[in-house]
Amino acid sequence: MASLAKKRRLTESSSPEEHAAAHLVLAKRGDVLLELSKDGAAAGTLLVSSIVLGLASPIFDAMFNGSFAEGQGLSAASPKKIALPDDDSTAMTLFCKIAHMQTTRLNNTLSFDTLADLAVVCDKYRCTESVRPWLQLWIHKRLANPGADKFEKLIFVAYVCDLPKEFEEVTLACLRSRTYIGEMCNITHGFDIVPLQIIDELRCKSEHAYTTLRNKLYGKDFEELLASRCSNASSALQSYLGFLSEHDVTLNNSLSLKQLSYIGRAMQDPELVGCSLKHDSCVVNKIGNMGLIACYALKEACKGLKGLCLDCFREKFLGYSSINCRLGHAASISPADSN
């Protein structure tokens, strides 16, 4: 379980109310008093119903309805105190509020760290189903800012909480909008739950997309122009490279694929040196076509790009041979595997 792993991270700063000590009554006739902790210090209590928690989580159900000490002598007159020193206080509070339908004052957005901490609680207590709609809402709210420092924590959340649609959307957003993919501390959140092959797959897809674009901009015609002995080749080459430079086109991963696509859309049809030359068998005569190809290639930089399919990934790397893909398509295989 996730609780057995050790965190190795710094916590993202959150709003004061997220971590303030609280003594909340979530069930007026609650029979359990959860004692929360943060960094070894008391962080408040939650008065909850053992029945509600048992319905939301099979782990709590076993705890309160089995032979465990926590489930003996439960009474609303004298709620049983249960300490949760290993669980994030904010994440546990969120889970309990949702389970008890106390959602009026929940924030529309959560920090990336808080979302990841909530995913850890979901994994430990197997309670994803009870909070799934909220997880999906919070993830979608964060999709609008894929360039944020800790955005890749959403990969952790979607994977751990088994959200195939969100997993594909988050990984696609990374491929389109991030120039570097695979910050291990973000994708793993300090736990050993997420397979590191996810990082390899994303980097492979990203490199393939950049390589494909690079080949279109500096492909066969460009190489022939470099090798041409035509007296006009040098000026034509300078014209083409100047055209790309004028639009700040660089393929050294300093620009995201989405940024390159925006550049392509803003380009006008180029008028390059050599376009008017009528050298029937000279590569200089292709310079105009090269400019058009560059415009189109940049404009379509993100076309055909797909995020990772959670089910297909598990089938490919984890040996889940009987999985039915919930997104309804074949396995998303990286370009290197198709050779």
Coordinates of C-alpha atoms in Angstrom, one line a residue:
M1 CA 0.0 0.0 0.0
A2 CA 1.0 3.6 -0.5
S3 CA 1.3 4.2 3.3
L4 CA 4.3 1.9 3.4
A5 CA 6.3 4.0 1.0
K6 CA 8.4 7.0 2.2
K7 CA 7.9 10.5 0.9
R8 CA 10.9 12.3 -0.5
R9 CA 9.5 15.7 -1.4
L10 CA 8.9 19.3 -0.4
T11 CA 5.3 20.2 0.1
E12 CA 3.8 22.9 -2.2
S13 CA 2.6 25.9 -0.4
S14 CA -1.1 25.9 0.1
S15 CA -3.8 28.2 1.2
P16 CA -3.9 28.8 5.0
E17 CA -7.3 27.2 5.4
E18 CA -6.1 23.9 3.8
H19 CA -3.8 23.1 6.7
A20 CA -5.3 25.0 9.6
A21 CA -6.1 22.8 12.7
A22 CA -9.8 22.0 12.6
H23 CA -12.3 20.3 14.9
L24 CA -15.1 19.4 12.4
V25 CA -18.4 17.7 13.0
L26 CA -19.2 15.8 9.8
A27 CA -21.8 13.6 11.5
K28 CA -23.9 15.0 14.4
R29 CA -24.4 11.5 15.8
G30 CA -20.9 10.3 14.8
D31 CA -19.4 7.4 16.7
V32 CA -15.7 7.9 15.6
L33 CA -13.4 10.8 16.3
L34 CA -10.5 10.8 13.8
E35 CA -7.4 12.5 15.2
L36 CA -5.4 14.2 12.5
S37 CA -1.7 14.9 12.5
K38 CA 0.7 17.1 10.4
D39 CA 4.5 16.9 10.7
G40 CA 4.1 15.1 14.0
A41 CA 1.8 17.7 15.6
A42 CA -2.0 17.5 16.2
A43 CA -3.9 19.0 13.3
G44 CA -7.5 18.7 14.5
T45 CA -10.2 16.1 14.7
L46 CA -13.1 14.9 12.6
L47 CA -16.3 13.5 14.1
V48 CA -17.5 11.0 11.6
S49 CA -19.9 8.1 11.1
S50 CA -18.3 4.6 11.0
I51 CA -21.2 3.5 8.8
V52 CA -20.6 6.2 6.2
L53 CA -16.8 5.5 6.2
G54 CA -17.5 1.8 5.9
L55 CA -19.7 2.4 2.8
A56 CA -17.1 4.6 1.2
S57 CA -14.1 2.4 2.0
P58 CA -13.7 -1.4 2.3
I59 CA -10.7 -0.7 4.5
F60 CA -12.7 1.3 7.0
D61 CA -15.5 -1.2 6.6
A62 CA -13.2 -4.0 7.8
M63 CA -11.8 -1.8 10.5
F64 CA -15.2 -0.9 12.0
N65 CA -17.1 -4.2 11.4
G66 CA -14.4 -6.8 12.0
S67 CA -12.5 -7.9 15.0
F68 CA -10.3 -4.9 15.1
A69 CA -10.2 -2.9 18.4
E70 CA -11.3 0.2 16.4
G71 CA -14.7 -1.4 15.8
Q72 CA -15.5 -2.5 19.3
G73 CA -18.0 -0.6 21.4
L74 CA -18.7 2.1 18.9
S75 CA -21.2 4.7 20.3
A76 CA -22.3 8.2 19.5
A77 CA -22.4 8.9 23.2
S78 CA -18.7 8.3 23.5
P79 CA -17.0 8.4 20.1
K80 CA -14.0 6.2 19.7
K81 CA -10.8 8.1 19.1
I82 CA -8.7 6.8 16.2
A83 CA -5.3 8.4 15.5
L84 CA -4.2 8.7 11.8
P85 CA -0.6 9.9 12.2
D86 CA 0.5 8.6 8.7
D87 CA -2.3 10.2 6.7
D88 CA -2.2 13.7 5.3
S89 CA -4.6 15.8 7.3
T90 CA -5.9 17.9 4.4
A91 CA -6.4 14.9 2.2
M92 CA -8.2 12.9 4.9
T93 CA -10.5 15.9 5.6
L94 CA -11.4 16.2 2.0
F95 CA -12.2 12.4 1.7
C96 CA -14.4 12.5 4.9
K97 CA -16.2 15.7 3.8
I98 CA -17.1 14.1 0.4
A99 CA -18.1 10.8 2.0
H100 CA -20.4 12.6 4.4
M101 CA -21.7 14.8 1.6
Q102 CA -20.4 18.0 3.3
T103 CA -19.2 19.5 0.0
T104 CA -20.7 23.0 0.1
R105 CA -17.5 24.8 0.9
L106 CA -15.0 22.6 -1.0
N107 CA -12.7 24.6 -3.2
N108 CA -13.1 24.4 -7.0
T109 CA -9.4 24.0 -7.3
L110 CA -6.7 22.2 -5.3
S111 CA -3.0 22.5 -5.3
F112 CA -1.1 19.7 -7.2
D113 CA 0.4 18.4 -3.9
T114 CA -3.0 18.2 -2.2
L115 CA -4.5 16.3 -5.2
A116 CA -1.6 13.9 -5.1
D117 CA -2.0 13.5 -1.3
L118 CA -5.7 12.7 -1.8
A119 CA -4.7 10.1 -4.4
V120 CA -2.5 8.5 -1.7
V121 CA -5.5 8.3 0.6
C122 CA -7.6 6.9 -2.1
D123 CA -5.0 4.2 -2.8
K124 CA -4.5 3.3 0.9
Y125 CA -8.2 3.1 1.8
R126 CA -9.5 2.0 -1.6
C127 CA -12.0 4.8 -1.7
T128 CA -11.6 6.3 -5.2
E129 CA -15.1 5.5 -6.2
S130 CA -16.6 7.8 -3.5
V131 CA -14.5 10.8 -4.6
R132 CA -14.1 10.1 -8.3
P133 CA -16.4 13.0 -9.6
W134 CA -14.5 15.5 -7.5
L135 CA -11.1 14.1 -8.6
Q136 CA -12.2 14.5 -12.2
L137 CA -13.4 18.1 -11.6
W138 CA -10.2 19.1 -9.9
I139 CA -8.0 17.5 -12.6
H140 CA -10.0 19.3 -15.4
K141 CA -9.6 22.6 -13.6
R142 CA -5.9 22.1 -13.6
L143 CA -5.6 21.0 -17.3
A144 CA -5.8 24.7 -18.3
N145 CA -2.2 25.3 -17.0
P146 CA 0.0 22.5 -18.3
G147 CA 3.1 24.6 -17.9
A148 CA 2.9 24.8 -14.1
D149 CA 5.9 23.5 -12.2
K150 CA 4.1 20.5 -10.6
F151 CA 1.6 19.8 -13.4
E152 CA 3.0 16.3 -13.8
K153 CA 1.7 15.3 -10.4
L154 CA -1.7 14.9 -12.2
I155 CA -0.1 11.9 -14.0
F156 CA 0.4 10.4 -10.5
V157 CA -3.2 11.2 -9.5
A158 CA -4.8 9.8 -12.7
Y159 CA -2.7 6.6 -12.6
V160 CA -3.2 5.9 -8.9
C161 CA -6.9 6.6 -8.9
D162 CA -7.4 4.6 -12.2
L163 CA -8.9 7.5 -14.3
P164 CA -8.2 6.5 -17.9
K165 CA -9.7 9.5 -19.6
E166 CA -7.9 11.9 -17.3
F167 CA -4.7 10.0 -17.7
E168 CA -4.8 10.3 -21.5
E169 CA -5.7 14.0 -21.2
V170 CA -3.0 14.9 -18.7
T171 CA -0.3 13.0 -20.7
L172 CA -1.4 14.6 -23.9
A173 CA -1.2 18.1 -22.3
C174 CA 2.3 17.3 -21.2
L175 CA 3.3 16.2 -24.7
R176 CA 1.8 19.3 -26.3
S177 CA 2.7 22.0 -23.8
R178 CA 5.9 21.0 -21.9
T179 CA 9.4 21.3 -23.2
Y180 CA 10.7 18.8 -20.7
I181 CA 8.8 15.7 -19.6
G182 CA 9.5 13.4 -16.7
E183 CA 10.3 15.2 -13.4
M184 CA 10.5 12.0 -11.3
C185 CA 9.7 13.8 -8.0
N186 CA 6.4 15.0 -9.5
I187 CA 5.3 11.9 -11.4
T188 CA 6.1 9.6 -8.4
H189 CA 5.1 12.1 -5.7
G190 CA 7.8 10.4 -3.6
F191 CA 6.1 7.0 -3.7
D192 CA 6.9 3.8 -5.6
I193 CA 3.4 3.3 -7.0
V194 CA 3.7 4.7 -10.5
P195 CA 5.8 2.6 -13.0
L196 CA 8.8 4.6 -14.3
Q197 CA 8.1 3.3 -17.8
I198 CA 5.5 6.1 -18.1
I199 CA 8.4 8.6 -18.1
D200 CA 10.2 6.6 -20.8
E201 CA 7.0 6.4 -23.0
L202 CA 6.3 10.1 -22.7
R203 CA 9.9 11.1 -23.5
C204 CA 9.9 8.7 -26.5
K205 CA 6.7 10.2 -27.9
S206 CA 8.0 13.7 -27.4
E207 CA 11.3 13.1 -29.1
H208 CA 9.5 11.3 -32.0
A209 CA 7.3 14.4 -32.5
Y210 CA 10.3 16.8 -32.5
T211 CA 12.3 14.5 -34.8
T212 CA 9.4 14.3 -37.2
L213 CA 9.1 18.0 -37.3
R214 CA 12.9 18.5 -37.6
N215 CA 12.9 16.1 -40.6
K216 CA 10.2 18.1 -42.4
L217 CA 12.0 21.4 -41.9
Y218 CA 15.5 20.1 -42.6
G219 CA 14.9 17.1 -44.7
K220 CA 16.1 15.9 -48.1
D221 CA 15.5 19.1 -50.0
F222 CA 17.4 21.1 -47.3
E223 CA 20.3 18.7 -47.4
E224 CA 20.4 18.9 -51.2
L225 CA 20.4 22.7 -51.0
L226 CA 23.4 22.5 -48.6
A227 CA 25.3 20.3 -51.1
S228 CA 24.3 22.2 -54.2
R229 CA 26.9 23.9 -56.4
C230 CA 24.4 26.3 -57.9
S231 CA 25.5 30.0 -57.6
N232 CA 22.1 30.8 -56.1
A233 CA 22.1 28.0 -53.5
S234 CA 23.8 30.1 -50.8
S235 CA 21.3 33.0 -51.0
A236 CA 18.4 30.6 -51.2
L237 CA 19.6 28.8 -48.1
Q238 CA 20.1 32.0 -46.2
S239 CA 16.6 33.1 -47.3
Y240 CA 15.1 29.9 -45.9
L241 CA 17.0 30.0 -42.7
G242 CA 16.2 33.7 -42.3
F243 CA 12.5 32.9 -42.8
L244 CA 12.6 30.4 -39.9
S245 CA 14.7 32.7 -37.7
E246 CA 12.4 35.6 -38.3
H247 CA 9.6 33.6 -36.7
D248 CA 11.8 32.4 -33.9
V249 CA 11.6 28.8 -34.9
T250 CA 14.0 26.6 -32.9
L251 CA 13.8 22.9 -32.5
N252 CA 16.1 22.5 -29.5
N253 CA 13.1 21.9 -27.2
S254 CA 13.1 25.5 -25.9
L255 CA 9.6 25.8 -27.5
S256 CA 6.8 23.4 -26.9
L257 CA 5.0 21.7 -29.8
K258 CA 2.0 23.9 -29.0
Q259 CA 4.1 27.0 -29.2
L260 CA 5.5 25.9 -32.5
S261 CA 2.0 25.2 -33.8
Y262 CA 1.0 28.8 -32.9
I263 CA 4.0 30.1 -34.9
G264 CA 3.0 28.0 -37.9
R265 CA -0.5 29.4 -37.8
A266 CA 0.8 33.0 -37.7
M267 CA 3.1 32.5 -40.7
Q268 CA 2.3 34.0 -44.1
D269 CA 3.1 32.3 -47.3
P270 CA 6.9 32.9 -47.7
E271 CA 8.5 34.6 -50.6
L272 CA 12.0 33.2 -50.6
V273 CA 15.0 33.9 -52.8
G274 CA 14.9 31.3 -55.6
C275 CA 11.2 31.0 -55.9
S276 CA 11.2 32.8 -59.3
L277 CA 14.2 30.9 -60.7
K278 CA 13.4 28.4 -63.4
H279 CA 16.2 25.9 -63.0
D280 CA 14.5 22.7 -64.2
S281 CA 16.8 20.3 -62.4
C282 CA 18.2 22.5 -59.6
V283 CA 17.2 22.1 -56.0
V284 CA 17.1 25.9 -55.7
N285 CA 13.8 25.8 -57.6
K286 CA 12.3 23.9 -54.7
I287 CA 12.9 26.6 -52.1
G288 CA 9.4 28.0 -52.4
N289 CA 7.9 24.5 -51.7
M290 CA 10.3 24.2 -48.7
G291 CA 8.8 27.3 -47.2
L292 CA 5.3 26.1 -47.6
I293 CA 6.2 22.7 -46.2
A294 CA 7.7 24.4 -43.2
C295 CA 4.6 26.5 -42.6
Y296 CA 2.3 23.5 -42.8
A297 CA 4.6 21.3 -40.7
L298 CA 4.7 23.8 -37.9
K299 CA 1.0 24.4 -38.0
E300 CA 0.3 20.7 -37.7
A301 CA 3.0 20.1 -35.0
C302 CA 0.4 18.7 -32.6
K303 CA -1.7 16.9 -35.1
G304 CA -1.9 13.2 -34.5
L305 CA -0.3 13.5 -31.1
K306 CA -2.0 11.2 -28.5
G307 CA -1.7 10.8 -24.8
L308 CA -1.0 7.5 -23.1
C309 CA -3.8 5.0 -22.7
L310 CA -3.9 3.8 -19.1
D311 CA -5.2 0.3 -19.9
C312 CA -3.0 -0.2 -22.9
F313 CA 0.0 0.9 -20.9
R314 CA -0.8 -1.6 -18.2
E315 CA -1.2 -4.4 -20.8
K316 CA 2.0 -3.6 -22.5
F317 CA 4.3 -3.0 -19.5
L318 CA 2.6 -4.8 -16.5
G319 CA 1.3 -7.9 -18.3
Y320 CA -2.4 -7.2 -17.7
S321 CA -3.3 -9.5 -20.6
S322 CA -7.1 -9.6 -20.0
I323 CA -7.6 -5.8 -19.9
N324 CA -10.4 -4.3 -22.1
C325 CA -9.3 -0.8 -23.1
R326 CA -11.9 1.6 -21.6
L327 CA -11.0 4.2 -24.2
G328 CA -11.8 1.7 -27.0
H329 CA -8.6 1.7 -29.1
A330 CA -5.5 -0.3 -29.7
A331 CA -2.5 -0.1 -27.5
S332 CA -0.6 3.2 -27.7
I333 CA 2.8 1.9 -28.7
S334 CA 5.8 4.2 -28.8
P335 CA 7.4 4.8 -32.2
A336 CA 10.5 2.8 -31.2
D337 CA 8.4 -0.3 -30.7
S338 CA 7.0 -0.3 -34.2
N339 CA 10.4 -0.9 -35.8

